[in-house]
Amino acid sequence: MAAPHLLHKDKEFEKYNYLRQNLSNSYKFMNKNSLKWMAIFVVIIPVSGVYFCYSHEGKYNHIGSKRTKPLWDAEFVPR
């Protein structure tokens, strides 16, 4: 059997447990500010990135502009 002992409650730990269990009472997940940031990061930035990429597709040859000599000295034959 275990020896008898006193279990002392930690006030800060009890406070943390109470706040953790009642998080929905003290924090609003969907307020106006969070909805604005969600719209920016989930909708506006990805859509503008896709639009920019598709509008510039095939206009620039980045590899050809940097290469000054052929990739292979002789004709390449795969084995």
Backbone as CSV, one residue per row, in Angstrom:
resi,resn,N_x,N_y,N_z,CA_x,CA_y,CA_z,C_x,C_y,C_z
1,MET,0.828,-1.182,0.000,0.000,0.000,0.000,0.876,1.250,0.000
2,ALA,0.310,2.279,-0.526,1.055,3.532,-0.578,1.021,4.227,0.768
3,ALA,2.044,4.965,1.022,2.115,5.695,2.288,1.144,6.866,2.259
4,PRO,0.526,7.193,3.373,-0.395,8.337,3.390,0.375,9.651,3.237
5,HIS,-0.141,10.521,2.418,0.484,11.823,2.218,-0.584,12.830,1.832
6,LEU,-0.261,14.074,1.953,-1.183,15.140,1.582,-0.900,15.576,0.149
7,LEU,-1.955,15.770,-0.596,-1.817,16.259,-1.962,-2.146,17.750,-1.950
8,HIS,-1.159,18.559,-2.189,-1.356,20.005,-2.177,-1.734,20.459,-3.579
9,LYS,-2.788,21.250,-3.678,-3.227,21.763,-4.967,-2.418,23.006,-5.322
10,ASP,-1.979,23.049,-6.554,-1.256,24.210,-7.059,-2.271,25.189,-7.637
11,LYS,-2.282,26.416,-7.147,-3.278,27.393,-7.584,-3.132,27.726,-9.067
12,GLU,-1.914,27.884,-9.533,-1.690,28.233,-10.940,-2.091,27.089,-11.869
13,PHE,-1.833,25.871,-11.449,-2.213,24.713,-12.258,-3.729,24.563,-12.318
14,GLU,-4.400,24.814,-11.218,-5.862,24.773,-11.205,-6.442,25.879,-12.086
15,LYS,-5.828,27.055,-12.061,-6.280,28.163,-12.906,-6.105,27.822,-14.387
16,TYR,-4.961,27.199,-14.721,-4.712,26.790,-16.102,-5.740,25.755,-16.550
17,ASN,-6.034,24.781,-15.706,-7.022,23.760,-16.055,-8.398,24.365,-16.264
18,TYR,-8.780,25.314,-15.419,-10.078,25.950,-15.570,-10.152,26.725,-16.888
19,LEU,-9.110,27.493,-17.198,-9.110,28.262,-18.445,-9.076,27.354,-19.668
20,ARG,-8.372,26.239,-19.568,-8.285,25.302,-20.686,-9.629,24.637,-20.956
21,GLN,-10.336,24.265,-19.904,-11.624,23.603,-20.074,-12.699,24.576,-20.528
22,ASN,-12.594,25.833,-20.172,-13.599,26.836,-20.513,-13.068,27.825,-21.541
23,LEU,-12.311,27.330,-22.504,-11.721,28.205,-23.512,-12.785,28.859,-24.380
24,SER,-13.860,28.143,-24.649,-14.898,28.699,-25.512,-15.642,29.848,-24.839
25,ASN,-15.626,29.911,-23.523,-16.297,31.010,-22.826,-15.461,32.285,-22.809
26,SER,-14.154,32.160,-22.939,-13.295,33.335,-22.818,-12.648,33.768,-24.132
27,TYR,-12.879,33.043,-25.224,-12.243,33.395,-26.492,-13.232,33.182,-27.620
28,LYS,-13.340,34.157,-28.491,-14.200,34.024,-29.660,-13.335,33.636,-30.849
29,PHE,-13.625,32.483,-31.430,-12.825,32.026,-32.559,-13.191,32.762,-33.843
30,MET,-14.440,33.128,-34.008,-14.874,33.769,-35.242,-15.410,35.168,-34.939
31,ASN,-14.530,36.110,-34.754,-14.965,37.489,-34.636,-14.623,38.221,-35.933
32,LYS,-14.919,39.492,-36.000,-14.714,40.243,-37.243,-13.238,40.321,-37.617
33,ASN,-12.377,40.454,-36.643,-10.950,40.574,-36.929,-10.390,39.266,-37.486
34,SER,-10.768,38.146,-36.891,-10.247,36.871,-37.382,-10.831,36.528,-38.748
35,LEU,-12.065,36.929,-39.007,-12.663,36.682,-40.316,-11.931,37.471,-41.399
36,LYS,-11.520,38.687,-41.080,-10.772,39.504,-42.043,-9.431,38.856,-42.377
37,TRP,-8.692,38.409,-41.359,-7.390,37.789,-41.601,-7.533,36.445,-42.303
38,MET,-8.587,35.698,-41.997,-8.808,34.429,-42.678,-9.085,34.675,-44.165
39,ALA,-9.859,35.699,-44.465,-10.136,36.014,-45.862,-8.866,36.426,-46.591
40,ILE,-7.997,37.157,-45.930,-6.751,37.588,-46.574,-5.847,36.400,-46.864
41,PHE,-5.599,35.555,-45.856,-4.619,34.483,-46.004,-5.159,33.249,-46.717
42,VAL,-6.472,33.027,-46.702,-7.026,31.816,-47.307,-7.566,32.081,-48.703
43,VAL,-8.019,33.299,-48.973,-8.649,33.573,-50.268,-7.821,34.538,-51.112
44,ILE,-7.531,35.710,-50.617,-6.961,36.775,-51.443,-5.533,36.458,-51.884
45,ILE,-4.670,36.039,-50.980,-3.275,35.759,-51.344,-3.154,34.561,-52.289
46,PRO,-3.809,33.412,-52.032,-3.690,32.309,-52.997,-4.290,32.627,-54.367
47,VAL,-5.424,33.303,-54.395,-6.051,33.626,-55.684,-5.181,34.599,-56.472
48,SER,-4.618,35.600,-55.815,-3.754,36.535,-56.537,-2.468,35.853,-56.995
49,GLY,-1.943,34.916,-56.216,-0.754,34.167,-56.645,-1.021,33.301,-57.854
50,VAL,-2.154,32.606,-57.872,-2.512,31.773,-59.024,-2.748,32.645,-60.249
51,TYR,-3.428,33.768,-60.087,-3.674,34.665,-61.211,-2.363,35.201,-61.785
52,PHE,-1.444,35.609,-60.917,-0.152,36.126,-61.373,0.630,35.049,-62.121
53,CYS,0.652,33.833,-61.591,1.417,32.756,-62.237,0.841,32.395,-63.601
54,TYR,-0.488,32.283,-63.694,-1.082,31.932,-64.978,-0.992,33.075,-65.987
55,SER,-0.969,34.312,-65.528,-0.866,35.422,-66.476,0.549,35.568,-67.031
56,HIS,1.567,35.078,-66.335,2.949,35.168,-66.803,3.485,33.837,-67.305
57,GLU,2.614,32.861,-67.494,3.073,31.534,-67.899,3.602,31.561,-69.333
58,GLY,4.833,31.116,-69.531,5.427,31.011,-70.850,5.966,32.308,-71.422
59,LYS,5.925,33.398,-70.714,6.415,34.671,-71.243,7.928,34.811,-71.127
60,TYR,8.506,34.170,-70.136,9.933,34.332,-69.878,10.632,32.989,-69.930
61,ASN,11.812,32.968,-70.554,12.623,31.763,-70.605,13.810,31.972,-69.670
62,HIS,13.652,31.564,-68.433,14.691,31.819,-67.434,15.926,30.960,-67.665
63,ILE,15.741,29.715,-68.067,16.886,28.822,-68.270,17.664,29.241,-69.513
64,GLY,16.975,29.549,-70.585,17.644,29.935,-71.818,18.368,31.257,-71.715
65,SER,17.930,32.127,-70.866,18.601,33.419,-70.741,19.914,33.312,-69.974
66,LYS,20.094,32.273,-69.186,21.323,32.116,-68.411,22.315,31.151,-69.052
67,ARG,21.871,30.294,-69.940,22.759,29.298,-70.533,23.470,29.904,-71.739
68,THR,24.806,29.808,-71.755,25.581,30.370,-72.856,26.129,29.303,-73.789
69,LYS,26.233,28.063,-73.326,26.737,26.988,-74.182,25.778,25.806,-74.074
70,PRO,25.863,24.866,-75.001,24.970,23.713,-74.950,25.181,22.898,-73.677
71,LEU,24.147,22.197,-73.301,24.216,21.397,-72.089,25.181,20.230,-72.253
72,TRP,25.184,19.607,-73.429,26.075,18.470,-73.701,27.071,18.872,-74.782
73,ASP,28.318,18.445,-74.613,29.326,18.742,-75.632,29.056,17.951,-76.901
74,ALA,28.698,16.711,-76.753,28.359,15.867,-77.903,26.866,15.552,-77.831
75,GLU,26.406,14.849,-78.829,25.001,14.457,-78.843,24.738,13.467,-77.713
76,PHE,23.731,13.713,-76.916,23.427,12.856,-75.770,22.624,11.653,-76.232
77,VAL,23.075,10.467,-75.836,22.363,9.228,-76.148,22.087,8.514,-74.828
78,PRO,20.835,8.386,-74.430,20.562,7.689,-73.175,20.818,6.196,-73.301
79,ARG,21.253,5.566,-72.244,21.538,4.133,-72.278,20.335,3.334,-71.933
